[in-house]
Tab-separated table of C-alpha atoms and ligand atoms in Angstrom:
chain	number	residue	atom	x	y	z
A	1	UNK	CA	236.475	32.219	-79.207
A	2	UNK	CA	237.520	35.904	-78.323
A	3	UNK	CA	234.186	37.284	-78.049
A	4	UNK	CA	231.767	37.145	-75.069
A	5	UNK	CA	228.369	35.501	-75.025
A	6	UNK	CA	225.567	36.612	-73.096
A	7	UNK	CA	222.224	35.674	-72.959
A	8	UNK	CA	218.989	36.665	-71.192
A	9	UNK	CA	215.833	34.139	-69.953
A	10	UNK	CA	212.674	33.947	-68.152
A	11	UNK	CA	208.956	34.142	-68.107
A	12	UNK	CA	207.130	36.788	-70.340
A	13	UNK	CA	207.221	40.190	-69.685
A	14	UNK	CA	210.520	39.855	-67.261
A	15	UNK	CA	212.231	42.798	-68.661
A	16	UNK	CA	214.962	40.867	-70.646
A	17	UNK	CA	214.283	43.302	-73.876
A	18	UNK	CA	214.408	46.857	-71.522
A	19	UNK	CA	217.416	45.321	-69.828
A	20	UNK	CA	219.330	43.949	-73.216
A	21	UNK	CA	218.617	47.524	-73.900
A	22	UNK	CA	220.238	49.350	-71.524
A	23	UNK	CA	223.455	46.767	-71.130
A	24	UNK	CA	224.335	47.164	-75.172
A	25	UNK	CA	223.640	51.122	-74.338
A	26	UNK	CA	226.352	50.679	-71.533
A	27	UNK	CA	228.579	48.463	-73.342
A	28	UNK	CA	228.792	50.212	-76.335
A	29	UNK	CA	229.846	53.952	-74.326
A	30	UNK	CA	232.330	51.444	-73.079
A	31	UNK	CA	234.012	50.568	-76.341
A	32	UNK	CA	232.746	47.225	-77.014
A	33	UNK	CA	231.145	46.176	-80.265
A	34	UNK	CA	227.888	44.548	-79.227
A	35	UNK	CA	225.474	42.970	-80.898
A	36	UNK	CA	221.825	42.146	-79.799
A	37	UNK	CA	219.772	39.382	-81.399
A	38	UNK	CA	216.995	37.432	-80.472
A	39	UNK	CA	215.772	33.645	-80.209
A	40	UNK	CA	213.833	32.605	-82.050
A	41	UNK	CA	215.205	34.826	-84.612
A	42	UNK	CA	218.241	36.328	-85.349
A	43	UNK	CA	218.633	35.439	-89.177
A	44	UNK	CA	216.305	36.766	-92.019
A	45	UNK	CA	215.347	32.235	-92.440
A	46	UNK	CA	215.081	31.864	-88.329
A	47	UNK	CA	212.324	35.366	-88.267
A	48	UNK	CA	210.620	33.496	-90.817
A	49	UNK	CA	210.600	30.031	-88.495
A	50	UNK	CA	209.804	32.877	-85.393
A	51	UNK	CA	206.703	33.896	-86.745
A	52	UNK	CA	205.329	30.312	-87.195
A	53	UNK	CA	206.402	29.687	-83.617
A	54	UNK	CA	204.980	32.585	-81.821
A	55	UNK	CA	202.088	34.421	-83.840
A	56	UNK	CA	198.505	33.581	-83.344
A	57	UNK	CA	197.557	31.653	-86.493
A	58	UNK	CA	201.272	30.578	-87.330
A	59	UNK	CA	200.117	27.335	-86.602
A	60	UNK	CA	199.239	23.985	-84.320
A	61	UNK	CA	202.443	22.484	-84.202
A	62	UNK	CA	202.899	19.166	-82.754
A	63	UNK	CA	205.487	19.390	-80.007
A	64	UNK	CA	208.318	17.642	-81.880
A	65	UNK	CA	207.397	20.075	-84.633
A	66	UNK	CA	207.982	22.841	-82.316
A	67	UNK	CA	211.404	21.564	-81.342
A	68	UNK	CA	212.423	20.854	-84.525
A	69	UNK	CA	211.672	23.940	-85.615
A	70	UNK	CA	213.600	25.868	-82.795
A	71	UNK	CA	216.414	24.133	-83.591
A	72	UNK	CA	216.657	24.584	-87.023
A	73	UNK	CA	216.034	28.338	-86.486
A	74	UNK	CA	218.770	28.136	-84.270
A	75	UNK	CA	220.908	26.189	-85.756
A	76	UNK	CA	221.163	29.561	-88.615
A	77	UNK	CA	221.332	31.323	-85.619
A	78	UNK	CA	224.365	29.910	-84.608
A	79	UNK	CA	226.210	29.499	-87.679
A	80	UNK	CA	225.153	32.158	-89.553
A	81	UNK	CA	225.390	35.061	-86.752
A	82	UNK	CA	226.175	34.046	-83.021
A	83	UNK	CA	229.575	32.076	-83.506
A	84	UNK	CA	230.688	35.077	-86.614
A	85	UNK	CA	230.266	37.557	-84.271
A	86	UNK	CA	232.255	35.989	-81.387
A	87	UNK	CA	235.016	34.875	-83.290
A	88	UNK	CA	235.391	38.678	-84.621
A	89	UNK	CA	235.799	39.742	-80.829
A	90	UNK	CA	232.406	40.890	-80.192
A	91	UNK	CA	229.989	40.886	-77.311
A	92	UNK	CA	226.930	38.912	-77.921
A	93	UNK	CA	224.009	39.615	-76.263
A	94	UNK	CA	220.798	37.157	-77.352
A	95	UNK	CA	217.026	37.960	-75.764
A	96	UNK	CA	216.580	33.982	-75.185
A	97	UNK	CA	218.273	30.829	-76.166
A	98	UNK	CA	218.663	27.159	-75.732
A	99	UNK	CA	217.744	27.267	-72.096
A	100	UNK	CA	214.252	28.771	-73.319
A	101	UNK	CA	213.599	25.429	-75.468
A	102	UNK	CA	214.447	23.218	-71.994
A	103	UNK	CA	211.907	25.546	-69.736
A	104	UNK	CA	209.411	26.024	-72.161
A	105	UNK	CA	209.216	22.881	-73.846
A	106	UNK	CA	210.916	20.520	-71.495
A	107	UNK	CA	209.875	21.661	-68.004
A	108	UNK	CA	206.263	23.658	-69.870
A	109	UNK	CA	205.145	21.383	-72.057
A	110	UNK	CA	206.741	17.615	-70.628
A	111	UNK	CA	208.984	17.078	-73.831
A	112	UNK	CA	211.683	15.271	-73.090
A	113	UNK	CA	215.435	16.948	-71.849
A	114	UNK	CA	217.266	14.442	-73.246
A	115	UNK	CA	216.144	15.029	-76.434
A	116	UNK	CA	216.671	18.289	-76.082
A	117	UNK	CA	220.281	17.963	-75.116
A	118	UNK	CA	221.025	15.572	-78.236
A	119	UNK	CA	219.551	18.506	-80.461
A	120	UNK	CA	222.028	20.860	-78.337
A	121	UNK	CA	224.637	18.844	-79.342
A	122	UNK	CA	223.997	18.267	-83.035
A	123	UNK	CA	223.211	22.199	-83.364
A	124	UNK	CA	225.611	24.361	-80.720
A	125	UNK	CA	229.008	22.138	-81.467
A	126	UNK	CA	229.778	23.026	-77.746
A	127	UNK	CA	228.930	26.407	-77.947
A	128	UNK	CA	227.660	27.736	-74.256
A	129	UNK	CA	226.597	31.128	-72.959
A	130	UNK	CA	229.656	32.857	-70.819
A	131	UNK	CA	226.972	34.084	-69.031
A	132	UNK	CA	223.350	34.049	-68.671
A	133	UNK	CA	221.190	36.347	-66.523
A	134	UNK	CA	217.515	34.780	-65.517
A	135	UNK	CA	215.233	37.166	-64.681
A	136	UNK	CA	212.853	35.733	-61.896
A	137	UNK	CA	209.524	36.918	-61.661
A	138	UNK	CA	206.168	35.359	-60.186
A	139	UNK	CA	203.975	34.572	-63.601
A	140	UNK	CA	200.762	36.600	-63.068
A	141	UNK	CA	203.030	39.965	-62.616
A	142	UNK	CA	205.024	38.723	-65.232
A	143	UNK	CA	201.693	37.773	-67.349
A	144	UNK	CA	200.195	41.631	-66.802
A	145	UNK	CA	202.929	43.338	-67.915
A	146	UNK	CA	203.665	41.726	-71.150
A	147	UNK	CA	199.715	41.891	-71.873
A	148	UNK	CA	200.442	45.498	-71.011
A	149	UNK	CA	202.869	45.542	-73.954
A	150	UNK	CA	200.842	43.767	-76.341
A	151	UNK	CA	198.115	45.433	-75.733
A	152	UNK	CA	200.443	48.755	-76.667
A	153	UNK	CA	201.801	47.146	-80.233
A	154	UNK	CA	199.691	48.275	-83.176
A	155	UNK	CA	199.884	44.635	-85.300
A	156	UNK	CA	196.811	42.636	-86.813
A	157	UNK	CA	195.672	40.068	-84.159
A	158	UNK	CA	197.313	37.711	-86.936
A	159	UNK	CA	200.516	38.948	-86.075
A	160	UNK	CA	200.356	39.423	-82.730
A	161	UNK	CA	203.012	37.497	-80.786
A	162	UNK	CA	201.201	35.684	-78.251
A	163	UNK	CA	200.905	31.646	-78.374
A	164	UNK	CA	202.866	31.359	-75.202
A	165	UNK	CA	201.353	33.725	-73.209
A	166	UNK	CA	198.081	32.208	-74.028
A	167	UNK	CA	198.726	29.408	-72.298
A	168	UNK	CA	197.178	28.562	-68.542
A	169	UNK	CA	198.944	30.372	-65.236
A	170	UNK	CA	200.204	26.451	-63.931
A	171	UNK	CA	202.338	26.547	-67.463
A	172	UNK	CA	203.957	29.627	-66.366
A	173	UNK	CA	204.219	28.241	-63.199
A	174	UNK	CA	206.336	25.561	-64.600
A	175	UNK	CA	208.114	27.274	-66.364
A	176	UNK	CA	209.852	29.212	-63.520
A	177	UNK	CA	210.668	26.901	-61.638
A	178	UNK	CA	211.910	25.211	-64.881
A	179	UNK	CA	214.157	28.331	-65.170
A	180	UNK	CA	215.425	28.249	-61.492
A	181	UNK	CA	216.384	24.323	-61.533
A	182	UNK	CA	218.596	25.388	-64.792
A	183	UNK	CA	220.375	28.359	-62.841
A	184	UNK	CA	221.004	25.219	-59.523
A	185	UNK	CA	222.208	23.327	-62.074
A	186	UNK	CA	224.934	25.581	-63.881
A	187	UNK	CA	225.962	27.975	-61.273
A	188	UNK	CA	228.743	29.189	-62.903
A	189	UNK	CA	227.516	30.343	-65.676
A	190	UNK	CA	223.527	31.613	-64.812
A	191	UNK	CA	222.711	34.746	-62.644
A	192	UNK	CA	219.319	34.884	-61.171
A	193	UNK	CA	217.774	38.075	-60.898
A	194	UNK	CA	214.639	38.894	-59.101
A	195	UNK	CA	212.863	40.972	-62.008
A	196	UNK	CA	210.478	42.685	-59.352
A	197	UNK	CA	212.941	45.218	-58.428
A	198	UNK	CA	213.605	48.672	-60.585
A	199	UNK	CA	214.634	48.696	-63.803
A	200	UNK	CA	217.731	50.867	-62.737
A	201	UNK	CA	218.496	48.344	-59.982
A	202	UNK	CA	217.959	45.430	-62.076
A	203	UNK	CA	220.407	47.125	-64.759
A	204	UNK	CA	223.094	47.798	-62.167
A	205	UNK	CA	223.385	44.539	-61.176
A	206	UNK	CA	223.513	43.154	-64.268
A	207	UNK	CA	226.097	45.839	-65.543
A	208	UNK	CA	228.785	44.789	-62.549
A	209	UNK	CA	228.401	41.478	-63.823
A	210	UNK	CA	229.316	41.273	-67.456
A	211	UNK	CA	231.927	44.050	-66.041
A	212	UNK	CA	233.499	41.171	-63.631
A	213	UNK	CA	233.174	38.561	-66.568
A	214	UNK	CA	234.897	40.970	-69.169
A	215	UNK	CA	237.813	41.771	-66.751
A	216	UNK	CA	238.127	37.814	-66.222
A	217	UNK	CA	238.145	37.350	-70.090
B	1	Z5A	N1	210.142	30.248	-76.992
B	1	Z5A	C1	210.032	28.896	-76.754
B	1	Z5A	O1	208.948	28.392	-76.443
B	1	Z5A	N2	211.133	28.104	-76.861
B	1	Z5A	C2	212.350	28.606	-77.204
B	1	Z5A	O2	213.316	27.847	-77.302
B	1	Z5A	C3	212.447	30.021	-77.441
B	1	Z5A	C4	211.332	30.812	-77.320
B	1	Z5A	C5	213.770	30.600	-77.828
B	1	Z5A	C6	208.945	34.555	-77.828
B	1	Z5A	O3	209.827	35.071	-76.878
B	1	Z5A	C7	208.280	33.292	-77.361
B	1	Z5A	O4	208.994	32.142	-77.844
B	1	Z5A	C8	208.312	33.161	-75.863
B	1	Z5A	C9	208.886	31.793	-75.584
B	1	Z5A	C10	208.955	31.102	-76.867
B	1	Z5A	N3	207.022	33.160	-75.332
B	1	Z5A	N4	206.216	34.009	-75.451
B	1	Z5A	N5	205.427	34.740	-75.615
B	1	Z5A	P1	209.941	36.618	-76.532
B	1	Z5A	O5	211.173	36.740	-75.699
B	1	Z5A	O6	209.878	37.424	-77.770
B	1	Z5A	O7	208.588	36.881	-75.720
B	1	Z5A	P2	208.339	37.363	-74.275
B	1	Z5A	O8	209.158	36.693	-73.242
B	1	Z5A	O9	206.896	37.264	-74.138
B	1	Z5A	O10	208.841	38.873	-74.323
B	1	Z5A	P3	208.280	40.071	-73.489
B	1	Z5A	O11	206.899	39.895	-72.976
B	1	Z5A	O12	208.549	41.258	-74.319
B	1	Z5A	O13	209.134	40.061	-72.227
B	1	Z5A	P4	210.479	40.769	-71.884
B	1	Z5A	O14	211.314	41.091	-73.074
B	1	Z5A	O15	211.071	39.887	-70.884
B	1	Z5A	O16	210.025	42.120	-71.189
B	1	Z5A	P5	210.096	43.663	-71.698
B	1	Z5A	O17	209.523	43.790	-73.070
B	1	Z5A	O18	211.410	44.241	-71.425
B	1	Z5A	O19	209.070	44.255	-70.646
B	1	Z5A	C11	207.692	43.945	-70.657
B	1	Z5A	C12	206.918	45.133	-70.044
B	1	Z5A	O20	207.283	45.271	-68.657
B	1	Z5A	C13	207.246	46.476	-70.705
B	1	Z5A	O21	206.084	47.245	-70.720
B	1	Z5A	C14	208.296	47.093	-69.784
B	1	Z5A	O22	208.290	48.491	-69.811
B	1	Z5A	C15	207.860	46.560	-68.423
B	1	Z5A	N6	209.009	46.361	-67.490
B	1	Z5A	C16	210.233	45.876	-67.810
B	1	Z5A	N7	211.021	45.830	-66.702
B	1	Z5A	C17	210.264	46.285	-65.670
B	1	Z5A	C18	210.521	46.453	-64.279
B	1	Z5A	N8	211.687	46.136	-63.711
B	1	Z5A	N9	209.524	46.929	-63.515
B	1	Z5A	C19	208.300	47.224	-64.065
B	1	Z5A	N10	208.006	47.096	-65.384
B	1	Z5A	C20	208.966	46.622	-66.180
């Protein structure tokens, strides 16, 4: 596939949205088409299956249901948007993605990897990030700033967006360290970041990144 394929993941309120921001900014004044898109989401079908997963009263999903559910969300994701995109040259950048259904389900919630990986390969057809940046941060900072933002977003508390962080700090906990042991395990491919530093630092790092990836392309 010509395109490239980016994708960002961690622990709420880690910064991938402000730094998916700036990279597409920089990308773009650099002459790359680039598209952003989000997981779950992405497709007019997989916002409708996002707002089941993540809103308040969008219901109490078993956790097989859950996966499920991810996966068929992504699985329009893929087909419909993702693999398009790439194949007509462009840069991909997606705020979460399969890696978000092993930490948060697997590693969070105890639902079994395997299973996870035999949905990966029924619904991605081989299809793998070229790169993946994992922004590391300790879960109660993480935790106060994204109640920060929520607290800032003028929706119903119907709407509002916040299952996950609902759940207890040792979930979040999990979670990280979910994150890391995916990074040991595909070095090549996933960047850890430590999210505590500066948004500008943070950006620069990740901008000489997907700069040394493109020039490898
Ligand atoms: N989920 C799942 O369970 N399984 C799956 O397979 C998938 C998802 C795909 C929706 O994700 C939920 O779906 C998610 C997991 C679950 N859990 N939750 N909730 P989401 O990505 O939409 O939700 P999120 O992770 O909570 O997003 P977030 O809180 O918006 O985090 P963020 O995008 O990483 O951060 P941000 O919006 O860029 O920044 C948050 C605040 O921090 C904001 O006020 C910024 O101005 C501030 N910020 C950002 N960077 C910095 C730095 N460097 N310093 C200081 N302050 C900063």
């Amino acid at each position: 596939m010509a395109g490239l394929f980016i994708t960002f993941e961690g622990g709420e309120g880690a910064g991938k949205t402000t730094q998916i921001n700036r990279l597409a900014e920089r990308l773009t004044q650099d002459g790359h088409k680039v598209v952003t898109t989000r997981e779950p989401g992405g497709t007019p079908e997989s916002e409708k299956i996002r707002d089941f997963l993540v809103q308040r009263e969008g219901g109490n999903w078993t956790p097989c249901a859950e996966v499920l559910l991810l996966f068929a969300a992504r699985t329009m994701h893929v087909e419909k948007l993702i693999r398009p995109a790439l194949e007509a040259g462009k840069v991909v950048i997606s705020d979460r993605f399969t890696d978000s259904t092993r930490a948060y389900q697997g590693y969070g919630h105890g639902f079994d990897l395997k299973t996870i990986e035999s949905l990966e390969a029924l619904v991605l057809g081989g299809l793998v990030p070229d790169l993946t940046f994992i922004l590391d941060i300790d879960a109660k900072t993480g935790l106060e700033r994204s109640g920060r933002r929520l607290a800032a977003e003028a929706l119903s508390l119907k709407q509002k967006e916040d299952r996950f962080e609902n759940l207890d700090i040792t979930f979040h906990e999990r979670l990280r360290a979910g994150f890391l042991e995916i990074a040991k395990n595909a070095p090549e491919r996933c960047l850890v970041i430590d999210a505590m530093q500066s948004v500008e630092d943070i950006a620069q790092q990740v901008a000489e990144a997907v700069r040394a990836r493109l020039r490898q392309a």
